[in-house]
Amino acid sequence: MKKIKTAIVGATGFTGSELARILINHPVFEPAFITSESHSGKKFSDVHPQFFGLLDLHLVEAAELKNSGAELLFLALPHGISMDYVKSLSNTSAKIVDLSGDYRLSSPEVYNHWYTRKHIHPEGFKEAAYGLPELFSEQIKESKLVANPGCYPTSAILGLYPLVREGLVDLSNIIVDAKSGTTGAGVKSNPGTHYCQVNENFNAYGIAGHRHTIEIEEKLSMYAGQTIKLQFTPHLLPVDRGILSTIYAPIKDGVQSTARQVKEVFRAHYKSCPFIRMRETAPGIKEVRGTNFCDIFPTYDPRTGNFIVISAIDNLMKGAAGQAVHNANLMYGLKETTGLINVALKP
Amino acid sequence: MKKIKTAIVGATGFTGSELARILINHPVFEPAFITSESHSGKKFSDVHPQFFGLLDLHLVEAAELKNSGAELLFLALPHGISMDYVKSLSNTSAKIVDLSGDYRLSSPEVYNHWYTRKHIHPEGFKEAAYGLPELFSEQIKESKLVANPGCYPTSAILGLYPLVREGLVDLSNIIVDAKSGTTGAGVKSNPGTHYCQVNENFNAYGIAGHRHTIEIEEKLSMYAGQTIKLQFTPHLLPVDRGILSTIYAPIKDGVQSTARQVKEVFRAHYKSCPFIRMRETAPGIKEVRGTNFCDIFPTYDPRTGNFIVISAIDNLMKGAAGQAVHNANLMYGLKETTGLINVALKP
Amino acid sequence: MKKIKTAIVGATGFTGSELARILINHPVFEPAFITSESHSGKKFSDVHPQFFGLLDLHLVEAAELKNSGAELLFLALPHGISMDYVKSLSNTSAKIVDLSGDYRLSSPEVYNHWYTRKHIHPEGFKEAAYGLPELFSEQIKESKLVANPGCYPTSAILGLYPLVREGLVDLSNIIVDAKSGTTGAGVKSNPGTHYCQVNENFNAYGIAGHRHTIEIEEKLSMYAGQTIKLQFTPHLLPVDRGILSTIYAPIKDGVQSTARQVKEVFRAHYKSCPFIRMRETAPGIKEVRGTNFCDIFPTYDPRTGNFIVISAIDNLMKGAAGQAVHNANLMYGLKETTGLINVALKP
Amino acid sequence: MKKIKTAIVGATGFTGSELARILINHPVFEPAFITSESHSGKKFSDVHPQFFGLLDLHLVEAAELKNSGAELLFLALPHGISMDYVKSLSNTSAKIVDLSGDYRLSSPEVYNHWYTRKHIHPEGFKEAAYGLPELFSEQIKESKLVANPGCYPTSAILGLYPLVREGLVDLSNIIVDAKSGTTGAGVKSNPGTHYCQVNENFNAYGIAGHRHTIEIEEKLSMYAGQTIKLQFTPHLLPVDRGILSTIYAPIKDGVQSTARQVKEVFRAHYKSCPFIRMRETAPGIKEVRGTNFCDIFPTYDPRTGNFIVISAIDNLMKGAAGQAVHNANLMYGLKETTGLINVALKP
């Protein structure tokens, strides 16, 4: 197949280098342009030495993208900055996968509230598809702009969707207790990402106020027939990669279930989803490390009346770059798994 | 003060060496006998080289304890084995702190059910005090046999007690999502404790069936005026030490609260407890590493109506050896904090 | 190209699963048989859950290999056991890459001395090529039996070969100070591989007596025109993967050099070696993690008169499974890099 | 004994908090003043939350030290800044332990060369004792200003001193291959200390040019009767604490030795040193973690003619704060071990 000239906008972060790591072996999307405002002129492999000899492209400023001929753009930029690029590209033919949070929510108003800033490109919300292929593949295929989901929401929504869709749970008391590796905190050096702070440590953060809460709630509410409010608590794990969400949802009054039945419900919903692996035992994050899989283990505790779902992803892959390439595969009519099948690096 | 001859029964495990680490600097309890069936004859420092030059006692078989003159015994043995020792010592004057699970529950019947074995010393249950000093200090002071609490229950009970005691929570849907360092899995080598399995990994285990569930439920039910069933899920952290419990409890119908009020409730309950630190921000496990502190951060989310409590301990200290020495201090009328005040090793 | 039926003999170890990880995406070598004596009947993915849905082959006993039609065999077995298999397969047409130490040395006598056991298949030494492609590609191409090098020797020999070949160093005082991740200690659970022993720790082992010493010495001596004795000290790193060797060699009397010149010497020797990356700064092991690269940084210290070479590999890839596939590529006339080009998983 | 008012100058770094951790349990030195220019006004426990409830002193600016009545000052400041303080305090009666590199070398000229800056207080060199108690206890006792040794030099000098002193080694080719935990890189956040850079990584740095080289060379040269040049290579370990130095020194022509004899030589030299532990097996860094011990394992390899010495310390304790308190104990005529005997936190 003809190669598609692809740009990675924002080279220095972890999602930028992860996109490049995937594209190196992708048969169609060719990493032709990589941008960085702070490092333009340097080679990509100067910033990420693991690419030495494999991707030695010189970094360019984003302004040079204009006449680059890049057809597909992955925006690996912070929220609040990404929308500038999307807006300026909105009357070109380029297809965009935006990895920031700028177009994930239902409206500019909701965005303004949870991201405490004013969105400068409100018309983008109408065009943007929410890039969770297991739920929205039809919209993604038709869209020029895909809002790639947050890492935590990917893990939480996929762990709850079949239960909510089937009306099995009491929606008033869902708990998502999520734990993420440190790449989730970003590449920026600060006291919270210093090795000696993270190593041998573990803590909760963003209690009762993390932005990903609304993203999870909005998408699930679409299938619930009502507005869901749930409790989402993220934690920081002393590992590089991986999110494990432990999800608790009480069974709805009048519903009966067993551990076996709930597994069947999940299996039925995800039977044609190549990146969902319905596990028979609780997965660890290392079993998906470096892959685009979401491993799910659902069960039911008859003693307490709770559904418990464990959902494991690699936050940089299924939670970011891998899902972005999955979305681009859909946008270009490629096989969903193109360039994305590999075994976890374990150990 | 006169030294008290102290024995550590069971030298090879992590709690055995942690007890020795504390007793080295304890002004009263002198580590005079350390037993090991598998390593008798060797020096303690041969088994735990960090003690080289500091505690080079030769290990003896437990049978030699009989005429040793040891007044205080710490049993650092697996459950099911510990009760043999307690039974055989029951008509001596020795004071015992049992770190196993053999006497923590309310009755032999409950034990038999959750530990799936038959208790051989049912009369011990009447004598044993539950060694959580913040709740049971009076019983501990009077007792010759203290059942040292489980690590997870210590962290969970302390995080829930004020809420339950004050009748603030809907008891039907309490969630304890707990995460423990690998010392909690014991010293035994097996595929699950291999470095390459644990490192960069994270997973849940014992879902809906862990033994510590009933220990938490029984103690809290004493203060609830009813039988509590709660959801307890442990996870394995890639760190040596530390337990962080994230606890969710919905507010009871008709009760009003704020984040500030719930902090006041906790502060009032724990004001005379030297090892409880009421934190103003969510603690990380590294802030209590190597110490006997339990750091607690309670809050209330008015958006969802949930209390959320973070509770952090070192599982080998407040969750085992430190609490055991605290109990012994009480049993001997010493100041509670004797030998137990130090700063966390951070970094 | 026609697929080649491939067997992995020895499924449970780290090299076994690493071979499978590579072969999943190899266009020619098809993992058709995987053996395990202890787990036969189970699925490969039961033993290594990261393969769930990707490689669910049932494990068979090695005895079933006989009539399997497997043309290429990777032996991922301990030394001392591997030679039994090689011997029994010696009159078949199968091509073998042996990942054990059984055929790496120059003679059965040297083997018997350093491995302290009697070799049962001495005639194998004549047939076996030493599978370090950068030095022995011609022999490898012609051979039916390749002895895949040890992990430490791979890193040490590649770091010293140009210096020795060019006669630049005083051969009487070469030091190889090497540090390896814990996968190098094998999959077997023992006190030395317990997470709580390795984590936050670091130590030397095998001082002045490790078996890999003679392997390094023998191969380098071939190019030195004399017998080399060198000092090799391995250390255990608290990471899963990676070997970094820091190599010291005094300059030979009468030779002149500079840091720049020594880099040129290395570059010239390795210019057609696709897996050697001559780095301009000292590499870290994470920059080769999960890849078959050997990153080398040589320099010269005029103050002390020493050459210093840093050499970094992934012990499971370039130090084991990756190099084994590289060797098989050569044995089958494939392009050297077939199935082996990927970017390090960093972070 | 009467308490001595003690100041820690420089609160935010790792050595500042480590000093406080020791002083909390020191019977004589009372941490009465802690300074920070950037955090003055905050509580010490705001900056280091592990001290919550244990040391809640308000931080003051260094200027307030003048009239504070502090008799003993620990300067936990970067080099180049420390000398300003020492100079301004030089005509007071305060005793100073300077943990920076500003007074460790033999002369301002050597300092200017290796630290590439001009020393502003050259007269300080005459007053300063080099604070390695095992070699310089007499000078330390008499001095008002002690230059606390570098972490690497502590480990290297103690591992080489007996060999050099006894004239056993060929001084022309000593190698010190040293590996340090990440606290050695300082508290400052930068790309090199980001968790995701250090974790699962390992690399050499400062090859052929690290400042600690000259510190090691100068002190050893005092005992060698000649100027020593040696090769020192530091590496960064993915752990918080610990330095392990692997030291290689060829035996001198005409000297005979055995592994047993070299152990005796070390034992004899260090027999009255309470913090040197002569180990019978190679120590790991975890066996000294959180302690002031230096564990040493020397041996001799008759095959190669090299002495090999393993030396393990905690870089924040014996390599910084612990040794600083040891020095202060000597300066005040206290027992050397006062406040410094504890067991390593392992696990």
mmCIF file of N, CA and C in Angstrom, chain A residues 114 173 175-177 179 196-197 199-204 207-208 213 217 229-231 233 235 237-241 244 246 248 250 282-286 289 297 299 301 303-304 306 308 310 346-347, chain B residues 114 173 175-177 179 196-197 199-204 207-208 213 217 229-231 233 235 237-241 244 246 248 250 282-286 289 297 299 301 303-304 306 308 310 346-347:
data_model
loop_
_atom_site.group_PDB
_atom_site.id
_atom_site.type_symbol
_atom_site.label_atom_id
_atom_site.label_comp_id
_atom_site.label_asym_id
_atom_site.label_seq_id
_atom_site.Cartn_x
_atom_site.Cartn_y
_atom_site.Cartn_z
ATOM 1 N N TRP A 114 -14.460 22.130 33.685
ATOM 2 C CA TRP A 114 -13.532 21.131 34.269
ATOM 3 C C TRP A 114 -12.071 21.433 33.969
ATOM 4 N N ASN A 173 -23.692 4.503 42.821
ATOM 5 C CA ASN A 173 -22.518 4.339 43.680
ATOM 6 C C ASN A 173 -21.400 3.546 43.028
ATOM 7 N N ILE A 175 -17.600 3.123 41.902
ATOM 8 C CA ILE A 175 -16.271 3.560 42.346
ATOM 9 C C ILE A 175 -15.250 3.103 41.317
ATOM 10 N N VAL A 176 -14.388 4.025 40.880
ATOM 11 C CA VAL A 176 -13.249 3.641 40.036
ATOM 12 C C VAL A 176 -11.977 4.007 40.787
ATOM 13 N N ASP A 177 -11.310 2.991 41.294
ATOM 14 C CA ASP A 177 -10.052 3.202 42.008
ATOM 15 C C ASP A 177 -8.929 2.822 41.032
ATOM 16 N N LYS A 179 -4.936 3.200 39.267
ATOM 17 C CA LYS A 179 -3.518 3.328 39.607
ATOM 18 C C LYS A 179 -2.724 3.410 38.316
ATOM 19 N N CYS A 196 13.493 9.918 43.367
ATOM 20 C CA CYS A 196 13.513 9.624 44.807
ATOM 21 C C CYS A 196 12.191 9.929 45.490
ATOM 22 N N GLN A 197 11.309 10.632 44.796
ATOM 23 C CA GLN A 197 9.962 10.854 45.317
ATOM 24 C C GLN A 197 9.039 9.697 44.948
ATOM 25 N N ASN A 199 9.916 6.478 43.623
ATOM 26 C CA ASN A 199 10.431 5.139 43.917
ATOM 27 C C ASN A 199 10.059 4.715 45.347
ATOM 28 N N GLU A 200 9.608 3.485 45.508
ATOM 29 C CA GLU A 200 9.226 2.939 46.811
ATOM 30 C C GLU A 200 8.089 3.723 47.460
ATOM 31 N N ASN A 201 7.356 4.467 46.678
ATOM 32 C CA ASN A 201 6.269 5.276 47.196
ATOM 33 C C ASN A 201 4.968 4.881 46.505
ATOM 34 N N PHE A 202 3.869 5.398 46.997
ATOM 35 C CA PHE A 202 2.555 5.182 46.387
ATOM 36 C C PHE A 202 1.593 6.128 47.064
ATOM 37 N N ASN A 203 0.810 6.844 46.294
ATOM 38 C CA ASN A 203 -0.134 7.784 46.899
ATOM 39 C C ASN A 203 -1.297 8.065 45.964
ATOM 40 N N ALA A 204 -2.384 8.510 46.544
ATOM 41 C CA ALA A 204 -3.539 8.985 45.778
ATOM 42 C C ALA A 204 -3.349 10.474 45.471
ATOM 43 N N ILE A 207 -7.984 13.633 44.406
ATOM 44 C CA ILE A 207 -9.152 13.029 45.045
ATOM 45 C C ILE A 207 -10.374 13.930 44.874
ATOM 46 N N ALA A 208 -11.449 13.371 44.385
ATOM 47 C CA ALA A 208 -12.734 14.069 44.246
ATOM 48 C C ALA A 208 -12.703 15.241 43.276
ATOM 49 N N THR A 213 -12.724 12.408 35.549
ATOM 50 C CA THR A 213 -14.013 12.006 36.098
ATOM 51 C C THR A 213 -15.155 12.313 35.128
ATOM 52 N N GLU A 217 -17.811 9.875 33.116
ATOM 53 C CA GLU A 217 -19.241 10.016 33.386
ATOM 54 C C GLU A 217 -20.044 10.313 32.121
ATOM 55 N N LYS A 229 -23.034 10.006 38.134
ATOM 56 C CA LYS A 229 -21.921 10.591 38.886
ATOM 57 C C LYS A 229 -21.190 9.458 39.587
ATOM 58 N N LEU A 230 -19.915 9.395 39.396
ATOM 59 C CA LEU A 230 -19.179 8.305 40.043
ATOM 60 C C LEU A 230 -17.951 8.849 40.746
ATOM 61 N N GLN A 231 -17.372 7.983 41.583
ATOM 62 C CA GLN A 231 -16.193 8.363 42.361
ATOM 63 C C GLN A 231 -14.964 7.827 41.669
ATOM 64 N N THR A 233 -10.783 7.893 41.736
ATOM 65 C CA THR A 233 -9.578 8.254 42.489
ATOM 66 C C THR A 233 -8.343 7.688 41.811
ATOM 67 N N HIS A 235 -4.186 7.095 41.476
ATOM 68 C CA HIS A 235 -3.008 6.911 42.340
ATOM 69 C C HIS A 235 -1.775 6.821 41.451
ATOM 70 N N LEU A 237 1.692 4.988 40.707
ATOM 71 C CA LEU A 237 2.456 3.754 40.930
ATOM 72 C C LEU A 237 3.937 3.966 40.618
ATOM 73 N N PRO A 238 4.820 3.326 41.391
ATOM 74 C CA PRO A 238 6.247 3.400 41.086
ATOM 75 C C PRO A 238 6.635 2.426 39.975
ATOM 76 N N VAL A 239 6.073 2.632 38.814
ATOM 77 C CA VAL A 239 6.429 1.894 37.595
ATOM 78 C C VAL A 239 6.391 2.924 36.469
ATOM 79 N N ASP A 240 6.963 2.583 35.335
ATOM 80 C CA ASP A 240 6.930 3.503 34.194
ATOM 81 C C ASP A 240 5.545 3.564 33.552
ATOM 82 N N ARG A 241 4.976 2.390 33.281
ATOM 83 C CA ARG A 241 3.789 2.300 32.456
ATOM 84 C C ARG A 241 2.732 1.415 33.079
ATOM 85 N N LEU A 244 -4.007 0.197 36.116
ATOM 86 C CA LEU A 244 -4.929 -0.830 36.575
ATOM 87 C C LEU A 244 -6.082 -0.137 37.270
ATOM 88 N N THR A 246 -9.520 -0.692 39.394
ATOM 89 C CA THR A 246 -10.345 -1.627 40.143
ATOM 90 C C THR A 246 -11.694 -0.944 40.311
ATOM 91 N N TYR A 248 -15.786 -0.882 41.194
ATOM 92 C CA TYR A 248 -16.819 -1.461 42.050
ATOM 93 C C TYR A 248 -18.170 -0.886 41.658
ATOM 94 N N PRO A 250 -22.383 -1.680 42.632
ATOM 95 C CA PRO A 250 -23.386 -2.548 43.276
ATOM 96 C C PRO A 250 -24.396 -3.032 42.234
ATOM 97 N N ALA A 282 -7.250 -12.407 37.238
ATOM 98 C CA ALA A 282 -7.008 -10.965 37.304
ATOM 99 C C ALA A 282 -5.671 -10.618 36.661
ATOM 100 N N PRO A 283 -5.654 -9.725 35.678
ATOM 101 C CA PRO A 283 -4.408 -9.398 34.973
ATOM 102 C C PRO A 283 -3.544 -8.425 35.764
ATOM 103 N N GLY A 284 -2.237 -8.509 35.536
ATOM 104 C CA GLY A 284 -1.309 -7.487 36.019
ATOM 105 C C GLY A 284 -0.932 -6.573 34.868
ATOM 106 N N ILE A 285 -0.506 -5.373 35.213
ATOM 107 C CA ILE A 285 -0.195 -4.399 34.161
ATOM 108 C C ILE A 285 0.977 -4.828 33.285
ATOM 109 N N LYS A 286 1.845 -5.678 33.829
ATOM 110 C CA LYS A 286 3.021 -6.084 33.039
ATOM 111 C C LYS A 286 2.622 -6.978 31.878
ATOM 112 N N ARG A 289 2.137 -4.545 28.998
ATOM 113 C CA ARG A 289 3.162 -3.498 28.844
ATOM 114 C C ARG A 289 3.697 -3.420 27.412
ATOM 115 N N PHE A 297 -10.986 -8.359 33.582
ATOM 116 C CA PHE A 297 -11.437 -9.475 34.396
ATOM 117 C C PHE A 297 -12.619 -9.005 35.235
ATOM 118 N N THR A 299 -16.000 -9.793 37.692
ATOM 119 C CA THR A 299 -16.565 -10.836 38.545
ATOM 120 C C THR A 299 -17.717 -10.247 39.366
ATOM 121 N N ASP A 301 -19.471 -10.536 43.397
ATOM 122 C CA ASP A 301 -19.338 -11.060 44.754
ATOM 123 C C ASP A 301 -20.729 -11.196 45.371
ATOM 124 N N ARG A 303 -21.630 -12.266 48.156
ATOM 125 C CA ARG A 303 -21.647 -11.933 49.578
ATOM 126 C C ARG A 303 -21.996 -10.466 49.806
ATOM 127 N N THR A 304 -21.485 -9.590 48.930
ATOM 128 C CA THR A 304 -21.701 -8.151 49.113
ATOM 129 C C THR A 304 -22.647 -7.548 48.076
ATOM 130 N N ASN A 306 -21.723 -6.820 44.963
ATOM 131 C CA ASN A 306 -20.982 -5.901 44.091
ATOM 132 C C ASN A 306 -20.424 -6.617 42.862
ATOM 133 N N ILE A 308 -17.248 -6.466 40.526
ATOM 134 C CA ILE A 308 -15.874 -5.959 40.626
ATOM 135 C C ILE A 308 -15.236 -6.230 39.272
ATOM 136 N N ILE A 310 -11.647 -5.674 37.013
ATOM 137 C CA ILE A 310 -10.255 -5.249 36.908
ATOM 138 C C ILE A 310 -9.967 -5.001 35.432
ATOM 139 N N LYS A 346 7.649 -8.675 28.890
ATOM 140 C CA LYS A 346 7.590 -9.238 30.256
ATOM 141 C C LYS A 346 8.524 -10.414 30.302
ATOM 142 N N PRO A 347 9.485 -10.511 31.168
ATOM 143 C CA PRO A 347 9.871 -9.363 31.972
ATOM 144 C C PRO A 347 10.535 -8.338 31.075
ATOM 145 N N TRP B 114 -12.952 -19.238 57.856
ATOM 146 C CA TRP B 114 -12.161 -18.356 56.982
ATOM 147 C C TRP B 114 -10.742 -18.859 56.769
ATOM 148 N N ASN B 173 -22.406 -0.359 52.007
ATOM 149 C CA ASN B 173 -21.586 -0.314 50.802
ATOM 150 C C ASN B 173 -20.218 0.304 51.013
ATOM 151 N N ILE B 175 -16.244 0.200 50.783
ATOM 152 C CA ILE B 175 -15.208 -0.400 49.923
ATOM 153 C C ILE B 175 -13.841 -0.105 50.521
ATOM 154 N N VAL B 176 -13.010 -1.123 50.669
ATOM 155 C CA VAL B 176 -11.616 -0.916 51.067
ATOM 156 C C VAL B 176 -10.730 -1.425 49.938
ATOM 157 N N ASP B 177 -10.151 -0.500 49.212
ATOM 158 C CA ASP B 177 -9.248 -0.858 48.118
ATOM 159 C C ASP B 177 -7.829 -0.658 48.652
ATOM 160 N N LYS B 179 -3.545 -1.583 48.979
ATOM 161 C CA LYS B 179 -2.366 -1.888 48.168
ATOM 162 C C LYS B 179 -1.199 -2.108 49.112
ATOM 163 N N CYS B 196 11.351 -10.522 38.989
ATOM 164 C CA CYS B 196 10.911 -10.197 37.622
ATOM 165 C C CYS B 196 9.399 -10.317 37.448
ATOM 166 N N GLN B 197 8.730 -10.916 38.407
ATOM 167 C CA GLN B 197 7.272 -10.960 38.383
ATOM 168 C C GLN B 197 6.682 -9.695 39.022
ATOM 169 N N ASN B 199 8.383 -6.651 39.892
ATOM 170 C CA ASN B 199 8.929 -5.384 39.409
ATOM 171 C C ASN B 199 8.145 -4.884 38.191
ATOM 172 N N GLU B 200 7.830 -3.603 38.168
ATOM 173 C CA GLU B 200 7.096 -2.978 37.054
ATOM 174 C C GLU B 200 5.720 -3.596 36.856
ATOM 175 N N ASN B 201 5.215 -4.270 37.859
ATOM 176 C CA ASN B 201 3.923 -4.908 37.760
ATOM 177 C C ASN B 201 2.988 -4.368 38.839
ATOM 178 N N PHE B 202 1.743 -4.725 38.763
ATOM 179 C CA PHE B 202 0.753 -4.353 39.777
ATOM 180 C C PHE B 202 -0.500 -5.159 39.477
ATOM 181 N N ASN B 203 -1.058 -5.785 40.494
ATOM 182 C CA ASN B 203 -2.269 -6.576 40.257
ATOM 183 C C ASN B 203 -3.071 -6.738 41.539
ATOM 184 N N ALA B 204 -4.331 -7.017 41.377
ATOM 185 C CA ALA B 204 -5.206 -7.356 42.499
ATOM 186 C C ALA B 204 -5.118 -8.859 42.752
ATOM 187 N N ILE B 207 -9.484 -11.411 45.408
ATOM 188 C CA ILE B 207 -10.720 -10.643 45.191
ATOM 189 C C ILE B 207 -11.919 -11.384 45.786
ATOM 190 N N ALA B 208 -12.670 -10.685 46.598
ATOM 191 C CA ALA B 208 -13.910 -11.209 47.186
ATOM 192 C C ALA B 208 -13.699 -12.398 48.110
ATOM 193 N N THR B 213 -10.741 -9.812 55.323
ATOM 194 C CA THR B 213 -12.078 -9.222 55.231
ATOM 195 C C THR B 213 -12.853 -9.395 56.532
ATOM 196 N N GLU B 217 -14.330 -6.685 59.264
ATOM 197 C CA GLU B 217 -15.780 -6.634 59.496
ATOM 198 C C GLU B 217 -16.132 -6.859 60.968
ATOM 199 N N LYS B 229 -20.911 -6.002 56.303
ATOM 200 C CA LYS B 229 -20.206 -6.711 55.245
ATOM 201 C C LYS B 229 -19.621 -5.670 54.315
ATOM 202 N N LEU B 230 -18.343 -5.779 54.055
ATOM 203 C CA LEU B 230 -17.733 -4.779 53.184
ATOM 204 C C LEU B 230 -16.901 -5.457 52.105
ATOM 205 N N GLN B 231 -16.553 -4.670 51.111
ATOM 206 C CA GLN B 231 -15.776 -5.173 49.988
ATOM 207 C C GLN B 231 -14.319 -4.816 50.201
ATOM 208 N N THR B 233 -10.451 -5.413 48.730
ATOM 209 C CA THR B 233 -9.621 -5.911 47.618
ATOM 210 C C THR B 233 -8.171 -5.518 47.829
ATOM 211 N N HIS B 235 -4.101 -5.492 46.715
ATOM 212 C CA HIS B 235 -3.271 -5.430 45.494
ATOM 213 C C HIS B 235 -1.813 -5.524 45.906
ATOM 214 N N LEU B 237 1.903 -4.182 45.404
ATOM 215 C CA LEU B 237 2.701 -3.055 44.912
ATOM 216 C C LEU B 237 4.160 -3.455 44.694
ATOM 217 N N PRO B 238 4.795 -2.922 43.657
ATOM 218 C CA PRO B 238 6.218 -3.185 43.470
ATOM 219 C C PRO B 238 7.093 -2.295 44.345
ATOM 220 N N VAL B 239 6.942 -2.455 45.636
ATOM 221 C CA VAL B 239 7.781 -1.798 46.652
ATOM 222 C C VAL B 239 7.999 -2.835 47.750
ATOM 223 N N ASP B 240 8.961 -2.600 48.605
ATOM 224 C CA ASP B 240 9.202 -3.527 49.707
ATOM 225 C C ASP B 240 8.125 -3.436 50.783
ATOM 226 N N ARG B 241 7.832 -2.211 51.192
ATOM 227 C CA ARG B 241 7.021 -1.973 52.370
ATOM 228 C C ARG B 241 5.934 -0.959 52.126
ATOM 229 N N LEU B 244 -1.229 1.210 51.542
ATOM 230 C CA LEU B 244 -2.116 2.353 51.408
ATOM 231 C C LEU B 244 -3.509 1.816 51.160
ATOM 232 N N THR B 246 -7.355 2.877 50.317
ATOM 233 C CA THR B 246 -8.267 3.922 49.867
ATOM 234 C C THR B 246 -9.663 3.415 50.182
ATOM 235 N N TYR B 248 -13.796 3.924 50.739
ATOM 236 C CA TYR B 248 -14.977 4.649 50.271
ATOM 237 C C TYR B 248 -16.170 4.238 51.105
ATOM 238 N N PRO B 250 -20.328 5.601 51.596
ATOM 239 C CA PRO B 250 -21.358 6.596 51.315
ATOM 240 C C PRO B 250 -21.902 7.190 52.622
ATOM 241 N N ALA B 282 -2.989 14.139 51.299
ATOM 242 C CA ALA B 282 -2.978 12.682 51.185
ATOM 243 C C ALA B 282 -1.559 12.148 51.335
ATOM 244 N N PRO B 283 -1.330 11.240 52.280
ATOM 245 C CA PRO B 283 0.030 10.745 52.535
ATOM 246 C C PRO B 283 0.445 9.683 51.517
ATOM 247 N N GLY B 284 1.758 9.576 51.283
ATOM 248 C CA GLY B 284 2.322 8.464 50.539
ATOM 249 C C GLY B 284 2.940 7.475 51.514
ATOM 250 N N ILE B 285 3.070 6.244 51.073
ATOM 251 C CA ILE B 285 3.594 5.214 51.985
ATOM 252 C C ILE B 285 5.039 5.472 52.388
ATOM 253 N N LYS B 286 5.767 6.209 51.564
ATOM 254 C CA LYS B 286 7.179 6.441 51.903
ATOM 255 C C LYS B 286 7.317 7.358 53.105
ATOM 256 N N ARG B 289 7.541 4.949 56.032
ATOM 257 C CA ARG B 289 8.406 3.782 55.851
ATOM 258 C C ARG B 289 9.385 3.602 57.015
ATOM 259 N N PHE B 297 -5.762 10.516 56.097
ATOM 260 C CA PHE B 297 -6.325 11.702 55.454
ATOM 261 C C PHE B 297 -7.769 11.404 55.075
ATOM 262 N N THR B 299 -11.632 12.697 53.887
ATOM 263 C CA THR B 299 -12.316 13.828 53.264
ATOM 264 C C THR B 299 -13.742 13.406 52.891
ATOM 265 N N ASP B 301 -16.712 14.015 49.701
ATOM 266 C CA ASP B 301 -16.992 14.554 48.372
ATOM 267 C C ASP B 301 -18.475 14.869 48.249
ATOM 268 N N ARG B 303 -20.120 16.115 45.904
ATOM 269 C CA ARG B 303 -20.663 15.821 44.589
ATOM 270 C C ARG B 303 -21.258 14.414 44.523
ATOM 271 N N THR B 304 -20.599 13.468 45.186
ATOM 272 C CA THR B 304 -21.038 12.066 45.121
ATOM 273 C C THR B 304 -21.655 11.570 46.423
ATOM 274 N N ASN B 306 -19.830 10.661 49.051
ATOM 275 C CA ASN B 306 -18.962 9.641 49.650
ATOM 276 C C ASN B 306 -17.935 10.249 50.596
ATOM 277 N N ILE B 308 -14.196 9.622 51.730
ATOM 278 C CA ILE B 308 -13.019 8.947 51.191
ATOM 279 C C ILE B 308 -11.933 9.097 52.241
ATOM 280 N N ILE B 310 -7.892 8.031 53.156
ATOM 281 C CA ILE B 310 -6.612 7.426 52.794
ATOM 282 C C ILE B 310 -5.880 7.103 54.088
ATOM 283 N N LYS B 346 13.233 8.323 54.191
ATOM 284 C CA LYS B 346 12.796 8.921 52.923
ATOM 285 C C LYS B 346 13.812 9.971 52.534
ATOM 286 N N PRO B 347 14.433 9.964 51.388
ATOM 287 C CA PRO B 347 14.322 8.830 50.468
ATOM 288 C C PRO B 347 15.055 7.647 51.079
#
